[in-house]
Short mmCIF file of C-alpha atoms in Angstrom, two decimals:
data_model
loop_
_atom_site.label_atom_id
_atom_site.label_comp_id
_atom_site.label_asym_id
_atom_site.label_seq_id
_atom_site.Cartn_x
_atom_site.Cartn_y
_atom_site.Cartn_z
CA MET A 463 97.58 -57.22 6.24
CA ALA A 464 100.26 -54.52 7.25
CA LEU A 465 102.54 -56.26 9.46
CA ASP A 466 103.17 -58.39 6.81
CA ALA A 467 105.73 -55.57 5.51
CA LEU A 468 107.43 -55.66 8.66
CA PHE A 469 108.16 -59.17 8.26
CA LYS A 470 109.26 -59.06 4.47
CA PRO A 471 112.64 -60.01 3.97
CA PHE A 472 114.99 -57.53 3.26
CA GLU A 473 118.27 -58.16 0.69
CA PHE A 474 121.09 -55.36 -0.04
CA LYS A 475 124.50 -56.72 -1.25
CA SER A 476 125.40 -59.10 1.34
CA LEU A 477 123.18 -58.54 3.50
CA LYS A 478 120.32 -61.04 3.85
CA LEU A 479 117.54 -60.08 6.63
CA PRO A 480 114.54 -62.38 7.59
CA ASN A 481 112.54 -59.09 8.16
CA ARG A 482 112.31 -55.38 8.62
CA VAL A 483 113.28 -55.12 11.99
CA VAL A 484 117.04 -53.49 12.99
CA MET A 485 117.93 -53.33 16.74
CA ALA A 486 119.22 -49.69 17.12
CA PRO A 487 122.80 -48.94 18.84
CA MET A 488 122.14 -48.14 22.45
CA THR A 489 125.05 -47.58 25.00
CA ARG A 490 124.81 -49.72 27.76
CA SER A 491 128.49 -49.07 29.75
CA PHE A 492 128.41 -52.78 30.77
CA SER A 493 132.11 -53.34 29.54
CA PRO A 494 134.47 -52.43 31.95
CA GLY A 495 138.13 -51.39 30.99
CA GLY A 496 136.28 -51.24 27.55
CA VAL A 497 136.24 -54.98 26.56
CA ALA A 498 132.70 -56.29 25.97
CA THR A 499 131.91 -59.43 28.73
CA ASP A 500 130.14 -62.64 28.11
CA ASP A 501 126.98 -61.14 29.52
CA VAL A 502 127.26 -58.22 26.81
CA ALA A 503 127.67 -61.28 23.78
CA ALA A 504 124.42 -63.01 25.84
CA TYR A 505 122.42 -59.72 25.68
CA TYR A 506 122.89 -60.06 21.66
CA ARG A 507 122.08 -63.34 21.32
CA ARG A 508 118.71 -63.09 23.19
CA ARG A 509 118.02 -60.82 20.59
CA ALA A 510 118.90 -63.14 17.81
CA GLU A 511 116.85 -65.82 19.65
CA ASN A 512 113.94 -63.97 19.11
CA GLN A 513 113.95 -62.62 15.43
CA VAL A 514 115.42 -59.30 15.59
CA GLY A 515 116.24 -58.80 11.52
CA LEU A 516 119.72 -57.26 12.04
CA ILE A 517 121.33 -56.05 15.44
CA ILE A 518 123.60 -52.81 15.61
CA THR A 519 125.28 -52.82 19.05
CA GLU A 520 126.15 -50.19 21.20
CA GLY A 521 128.28 -47.36 19.90
CA THR A 522 132.39 -48.70 19.89
CA GLY A 523 135.13 -46.57 20.03
CA VAL A 524 137.60 -46.71 16.98
CA ALA A 525 141.54 -46.44 17.77
CA ARG A 526 142.02 -42.90 18.69
CA ASP A 527 142.62 -42.14 22.40
CA ALA A 528 139.58 -39.90 23.10
CA SER A 529 136.96 -41.93 20.92
CA LEU A 530 134.98 -42.61 24.02
CA ASN A 531 134.27 -40.61 27.37
CA ASP A 532 133.07 -43.39 29.41
CA ALA A 533 136.13 -46.53 30.45
CA ASN A 534 132.75 -49.01 30.59
CA ILE A 535 131.77 -48.44 26.91
CA PRO A 536 133.30 -51.25 24.34
CA ARG A 537 136.43 -50.44 22.44
CA PHE A 538 136.81 -51.58 18.89
CA HIS A 539 140.89 -51.83 18.70
CA GLY A 540 143.12 -54.14 20.69
CA GLU A 541 143.62 -57.48 20.87
CA LYS A 542 141.54 -58.70 24.22
CA GLU A 543 139.11 -56.34 22.91
CA LEU A 544 138.77 -57.60 19.43
CA ALA A 545 138.55 -61.09 20.93
CA ALA A 546 135.78 -60.36 23.06
CA TRP A 547 133.92 -58.84 19.74
CA LYS A 548 134.47 -62.20 17.87
CA LYS A 549 132.63 -63.94 20.80
CA VAL A 550 129.53 -61.63 20.02
CA VAL A 551 129.62 -62.47 16.58
CA ASP A 552 130.00 -66.18 17.05
CA GLU A 553 126.90 -66.13 19.82
CA THR A 554 125.02 -64.10 17.42
CA HIS A 555 125.45 -66.02 14.43
CA ALA A 556 124.88 -69.73 16.42
CA ALA A 557 121.10 -67.84 17.32
CA GLY A 558 120.68 -67.26 13.47
CA GLY A 559 120.84 -63.26 14.03
CA LEU A 560 123.01 -60.86 11.86
CA ILE A 561 125.08 -58.10 13.37
CA ALA A 562 126.89 -54.76 12.74
CA PRO A 563 129.02 -53.25 15.12
CA GLN A 564 128.40 -49.19 15.29
CA LEU A 565 131.83 -47.55 14.91
CA TRP A 566 131.97 -44.57 17.19
CA HIS A 567 133.66 -41.46 17.94
CA VAL A 568 132.32 -39.17 20.12
CA GLY A 569 134.71 -35.87 19.48
CA SER A 570 134.07 -32.88 22.06
CA ALA A 571 130.93 -34.89 23.53
CA LYS A 572 131.40 -34.55 27.31
CA GLY A 573 131.06 -37.77 29.51
CA LYS A 574 132.04 -39.13 32.91
CA ASP A 575 135.74 -39.61 31.57
CA VAL A 576 138.34 -38.05 29.94
CA LEU A 577 140.16 -40.36 28.07
CA GLY A 578 142.92 -38.87 26.15
CA LYS A 579 142.94 -35.44 23.97
CA ILE A 580 139.86 -34.44 22.86
CA ASP A 581 139.16 -34.58 19.10
CA SER A 582 137.28 -31.49 17.96
CA PRO A 583 136.83 -29.78 14.02
CA SER A 584 137.29 -26.19 15.86
CA GLY A 585 137.50 -27.19 19.31
CA LEU A 586 133.93 -26.39 20.38
CA SER A 587 131.54 -28.37 22.29
CA LYS A 588 128.47 -26.47 21.33
CA ALA A 589 127.33 -23.38 19.05
CA GLY A 590 128.16 -20.28 20.39
CA GLY A 591 130.72 -21.81 23.07
CA ALA A 592 134.31 -20.85 23.80
CA PRO A 593 136.81 -22.75 22.22
CA PHE A 594 138.19 -25.47 24.97
CA THR A 595 140.37 -27.91 22.89
CA GLU A 596 142.71 -27.22 19.98
CA PRO A 597 140.85 -27.80 16.38
CA MET A 598 142.14 -31.21 14.86
CA THR A 599 145.29 -31.11 12.57
CA ASP A 600 145.53 -32.46 9.26
CA ALA A 601 147.51 -35.24 10.59
CA GLU A 602 144.91 -36.10 13.36
CA ILE A 603 142.22 -35.79 10.84
CA ALA A 604 144.28 -38.48 8.77
CA ASP A 605 144.57 -40.82 11.62
CA THR A 606 140.77 -40.38 12.99
CA ILE A 607 139.96 -41.52 9.13
CA GLN A 608 142.10 -44.33 9.25
CA ALA A 609 141.28 -45.65 12.44
CA PHE A 610 137.61 -46.25 10.90
CA ALA A 611 138.93 -48.10 8.30
CA THR A 612 140.79 -50.39 10.19
CA ALA A 613 137.71 -50.94 12.49
CA ALA A 614 135.70 -51.50 9.40
CA ALA A 615 138.60 -54.03 7.87
CA ASP A 616 138.50 -55.89 11.76
CA ALA A 617 134.84 -55.91 11.14
CA LYS A 618 134.47 -57.88 8.36
CA ARG A 619 137.52 -60.44 9.25
CA LEU A 620 135.67 -60.97 12.68
CA GLY A 621 132.56 -62.05 10.57
CA PHE A 622 130.29 -59.11 10.83
CA ASP A 623 127.50 -59.01 8.34
CA ALA A 624 127.75 -54.93 8.09
CA ILE A 625 129.03 -52.42 9.66
CA GLU A 626 127.40 -48.45 10.74
CA LEU A 627 129.31 -45.31 11.41
CA HIS A 628 128.08 -43.14 14.10
CA GLY A 629 127.59 -39.73 12.22
CA ALA A 630 124.76 -38.66 14.49
CA HIS A 631 123.86 -36.78 17.80
CA GLY A 632 126.66 -34.37 18.16
CA TYR A 633 129.11 -36.62 18.51
CA LEU A 634 132.72 -35.93 16.22
CA ILE A 635 130.98 -36.83 12.65
CA ASP A 636 128.05 -34.88 13.04
CA GLN A 637 130.51 -32.22 14.86
CA PHE A 638 132.00 -31.41 11.16
CA PHE A 639 128.28 -31.16 9.63
CA TRP A 640 127.01 -28.99 12.16
CA GLU A 641 127.78 -25.09 11.50
CA GLY A 642 127.75 -24.60 14.99
CA THR A 643 130.62 -27.03 16.08
CA ASN A 644 132.97 -26.58 12.62
CA VAL A 645 134.01 -23.01 11.65
CA ARG A 646 136.94 -24.55 9.82
CA GLY A 647 138.20 -22.98 6.66
CA ASP A 648 140.28 -25.36 4.87
CA ALA A 649 138.76 -28.38 2.77
CA PHE A 650 136.99 -30.07 5.90
CA GLY A 651 134.79 -26.78 6.71
CA GLY A 652 132.71 -24.01 5.13
CA PRO A 653 129.89 -22.27 4.71
CA THR A 654 127.99 -25.29 3.65
CA ILE A 655 126.78 -28.46 4.37
CA ALA A 656 128.38 -30.09 0.99
CA ALA A 657 131.50 -29.01 2.46
CA ARG A 658 131.45 -29.99 6.31
CA ALA A 659 130.28 -33.26 4.89
CA ASN A 660 133.99 -33.82 3.53
CA PHE A 661 135.27 -35.41 6.87
CA ALA A 662 132.34 -37.98 6.57
CA ALA A 663 132.86 -38.44 2.76
CA GLU A 664 136.55 -39.00 3.39
CA ILE A 665 135.86 -41.68 6.39
CA LEU A 666 133.24 -43.50 3.97
CA LYS A 667 135.77 -44.06 0.71
CA ALA A 668 138.51 -44.91 3.21
CA VAL A 669 136.05 -47.78 5.09
CA ARG A 670 134.69 -48.69 1.41
CA ALA A 671 137.85 -49.46 0.62
CA ALA A 672 138.87 -51.18 3.26
CA VAL A 673 135.93 -53.43 3.36
CA GLY A 674 135.17 -54.14 -0.84
CA PRO A 675 132.24 -52.99 -2.90
CA ASP A 676 129.72 -55.74 -1.34
CA PHE A 677 130.18 -55.14 2.58
CA PRO A 678 127.59 -53.27 3.64
CA VAL A 679 128.07 -49.90 5.13
CA ILE A 680 125.37 -48.35 7.41
CA ILE A 681 125.70 -44.38 8.41
CA ARG A 682 123.70 -43.06 11.42
CA LEU A 683 122.96 -39.45 10.51
CA SER A 684 120.39 -36.98 12.62
CA GLN A 685 119.05 -33.23 12.55
CA TRP A 686 119.06 -32.89 16.45
CA LYS A 687 122.07 -32.72 18.56
CA GLN A 688 122.39 -33.82 22.11
CA GLN A 689 123.42 -29.80 22.62
CA ASP A 690 120.66 -28.68 20.56
CA TYR A 691 117.10 -30.48 19.82
CA ALA A 692 115.71 -28.28 17.91
CA VAL A 693 118.63 -27.52 15.35
CA LYS A 694 119.20 -28.79 11.36
CA ASN A 695 122.00 -29.60 9.48
CA ALA A 696 119.36 -29.38 6.26
CA THR A 697 116.40 -26.96 6.41
CA THR A 698 115.25 -27.88 2.94
CA PRO A 699 115.11 -30.78 0.81
CA GLN A 700 117.84 -29.20 -1.41
CA GLU A 701 120.19 -28.92 1.46
CA LEU A 702 119.43 -32.17 2.60
CA GLU A 703 120.08 -33.54 -0.66
CA ALA A 704 123.67 -31.78 -0.91
CA TRP A 705 124.30 -33.29 2.50
CA LEU A 706 123.27 -36.93 1.69
CA GLN A 707 124.37 -37.48 -2.18
CA PRO A 708 128.05 -36.89 -1.54
CA LEU A 709 128.05 -39.52 1.44
CA ALA A 710 126.37 -42.17 -0.92
CA ASP A 711 128.67 -41.49 -3.21
CA ALA A 712 131.44 -41.89 -1.33
CA GLY A 713 130.15 -45.54 -0.29
CA ALA A 714 127.37 -45.27 2.15
CA ASP A 715 124.82 -47.86 1.43
CA ILE A 716 122.35 -47.25 3.77
CA PHE A 717 120.98 -44.05 5.67
CA HIS A 718 119.86 -44.65 9.45
CA CYS A 719 117.91 -41.49 10.34
CA SER A 720 117.47 -40.94 13.58
CA GLN A 721 114.63 -38.75 14.94
CA ARG A 722 113.21 -38.20 18.27
CA ARG A 723 109.85 -39.26 17.08
CA PHE A 724 109.50 -40.76 13.83
CA TRP A 725 106.07 -39.86 13.08
CA GLU A 726 107.26 -36.23 12.93
CA PRO A 727 107.62 -34.93 9.23
CA GLU A 728 110.81 -33.58 8.17
CA PHE A 729 109.65 -30.30 6.31
CA GLU A 730 106.76 -28.56 5.72
CA GLY A 731 104.23 -29.53 3.21
CA SER A 732 105.18 -32.93 3.19
CA ASP A 733 104.04 -35.88 5.50
CA LEU A 734 107.72 -37.72 4.81
CA ASN A 735 109.97 -37.95 7.52
CA PHE A 736 113.78 -38.17 7.71
CA ALA A 737 114.25 -41.33 6.70
CA GLY A 738 111.41 -41.10 3.94
CA TRP A 739 112.81 -37.63 2.29
CA ALA A 740 116.50 -39.75 2.55
CA LYS A 741 114.83 -42.15 0.37
CA LYS A 742 113.41 -40.01 -2.08
CA LEU A 743 116.54 -37.90 -2.81
CA THR A 744 119.25 -40.00 -2.93
CA GLY A 745 117.53 -43.76 -3.83
CA ALA A 746 119.36 -45.44 -1.11
CA PRO A 747 117.44 -47.55 1.42
CA THR A 748 116.88 -45.87 4.58
CA ILE A 749 115.95 -46.66 8.50
CA THR A 750 113.62 -45.07 10.41
CA VAL A 751 113.81 -44.89 13.95
CA GLY A 752 112.65 -42.65 17.09
CA SER A 753 110.09 -44.01 19.98
CA VAL A 754 108.94 -47.01 17.63
CA GLY A 755 106.29 -48.83 19.77
CA LEU A 756 106.41 -46.40 22.82
CA SER A 757 104.66 -43.41 23.79
CA GLY A 758 107.79 -41.33 24.96
CA GLU A 759 110.33 -40.46 23.25
CA PHE A 760 113.91 -41.88 24.50
CA ILE A 761 115.62 -38.33 25.68
CA ALA A 762 112.74 -38.07 28.23
CA ALA A 763 113.76 -41.47 29.22
CA PHE A 764 117.01 -40.11 30.71
CA GLY A 765 115.19 -37.96 32.91
CA GLY A 766 112.63 -40.54 34.45
CA GLU A 767 110.28 -40.56 32.36
CA GLY A 768 108.65 -43.95 31.65
CA SER A 769 106.86 -44.75 28.22
CA GLN A 770 103.92 -47.11 27.54
CA PRO A 771 103.46 -49.57 24.29
CA ALA A 772 102.34 -47.57 21.13
CA SER A 773 100.21 -48.73 18.14
CA ILE A 774 102.63 -49.15 15.40
CA ASP A 775 99.70 -48.87 13.06
CA GLY A 776 101.12 -46.00 11.25
CA LEU A 777 104.41 -47.13 10.96
CA LEU A 778 103.55 -50.27 9.03
CA GLU A 779 101.70 -47.88 6.99
CA ARG A 780 104.47 -45.76 6.00
CA LEU A 781 106.38 -49.37 5.45
CA GLU A 782 103.87 -50.51 3.46
CA ARG A 783 104.15 -47.27 1.21
CA GLY A 784 107.68 -47.64 0.70
CA GLU A 785 108.71 -44.44 2.40
CA PHE A 786 111.81 -46.45 4.37
CA ASP A 787 112.60 -50.12 4.14
CA LEU A 788 113.83 -50.67 7.87
CA VAL A 789 112.60 -49.79 11.03
CA GLY A 790 114.80 -49.41 13.86
CA VAL A 791 113.73 -50.48 17.22
CA GLY A 792 115.28 -49.25 20.57
CA ARG A 793 114.13 -49.11 24.04
CA VAL A 794 111.53 -51.63 23.71
CA LEU A 795 113.94 -54.27 22.61
CA LEU A 796 116.54 -53.05 25.32
CA GLN A 797 113.95 -53.71 27.88
CA ASP A 798 112.34 -56.63 26.13
CA PRO A 799 113.89 -58.96 23.87
CA GLU A 800 110.95 -60.69 22.92
CA TRP A 801 109.21 -57.74 21.33
CA VAL A 802 109.53 -58.97 17.45
CA VAL A 803 107.95 -62.36 18.37
CA LYS A 804 105.41 -60.84 20.69
CA ILE A 805 104.48 -57.96 17.70
CA ARG A 806 104.81 -61.36 14.97
CA GLU A 807 102.56 -63.25 17.21
CA GLY A 808 100.00 -60.71 18.00
CA ARG A 809 100.93 -60.71 21.92
CA THR A 810 100.12 -57.08 22.37
CA GLU A 811 98.36 -57.61 26.00
CA GLU A 812 101.88 -58.92 27.01
CA LEU A 813 104.11 -55.60 25.31
CA LYS A 814 105.58 -53.99 28.31
CA SER A 815 106.42 -50.25 29.34
CA PHE A 816 109.74 -48.87 29.44
CA GLU A 817 111.35 -47.72 32.72
CA ARG A 818 114.17 -45.95 33.31
CA SER A 819 115.44 -48.55 35.26
CA ALA A 820 116.12 -50.46 32.56
CA LEU A 821 119.10 -48.74 31.25
CA GLY A 822 121.08 -50.07 34.43
CA VAL A 823 120.27 -53.98 33.71
CA LEU A 824 121.40 -56.21 30.50
CA TYR A 825 118.08 -57.98 30.18
#
């Protein structure tokens, strides 16, 4: 039965998951002043109680002034902030769950707040735009790399089960990957994706040194950006390998491959999606994600479009074939903590549609 593939245990290094379901990181902005509340801890606990294999938290800011662009997004530095995350970990573990923080820096991506000097590879927020801030200096780059490493060490100390670096969707790490926002001529830029991957590789090396060899390190990547849905960092499998292999060599254990729709092939001539190609080229475990279990994709949800429950049969067939190892589930888990249990028990008639209003509530 194809469903068995979703509920097969997964082990990698110290990570021992009961199934293949990963709660995808979803920004919630329910942490006033950057401190996660008891409601946030209960929100994650409910997913653990309902058999989510691994929870990846909403993005949480590393120790750079402008790592976040919303004062209600949680931070991952400071005594109060880390104490709040310790409660999240303890609540999740008490419910039998496993959890990883997503460590984040938004870079020059615009938001509702400006919380300090903006970090940017080249002072750009999108391809073809005019510079609106100064490029990061060598000292600022070094401090940012250290901020990620310190956050990773704190995550391990607090008892998290893994960490994820946010290297996707047009935020800081991805701004270094993207030729449209990285026009540097030094060691952190250049005409090739391999050269522009150096910033992420240096973060991964520092993180790996901070957490040791056995602590799982995930990196989330995407081809698309919030600034341009059609753009790609890698337009061929050869470019994709040139992008990903240095990251694997630097310490990335698992690639979390974000697509707007998981079923779309990454390159012509093959049905493999982004996660499928990443696994094929590097041999590393991968997480697929993108509109799992829903009829509509998530960008449209911010415009008010609802989504109905959709079959996951095609997903299960790909998982059973071994194209990828884990399945990232976002909006259906945001609205319905019991989604995994309902899928396992065949209670498909109880699956819920997704409405934009769910973004304003911690179910």
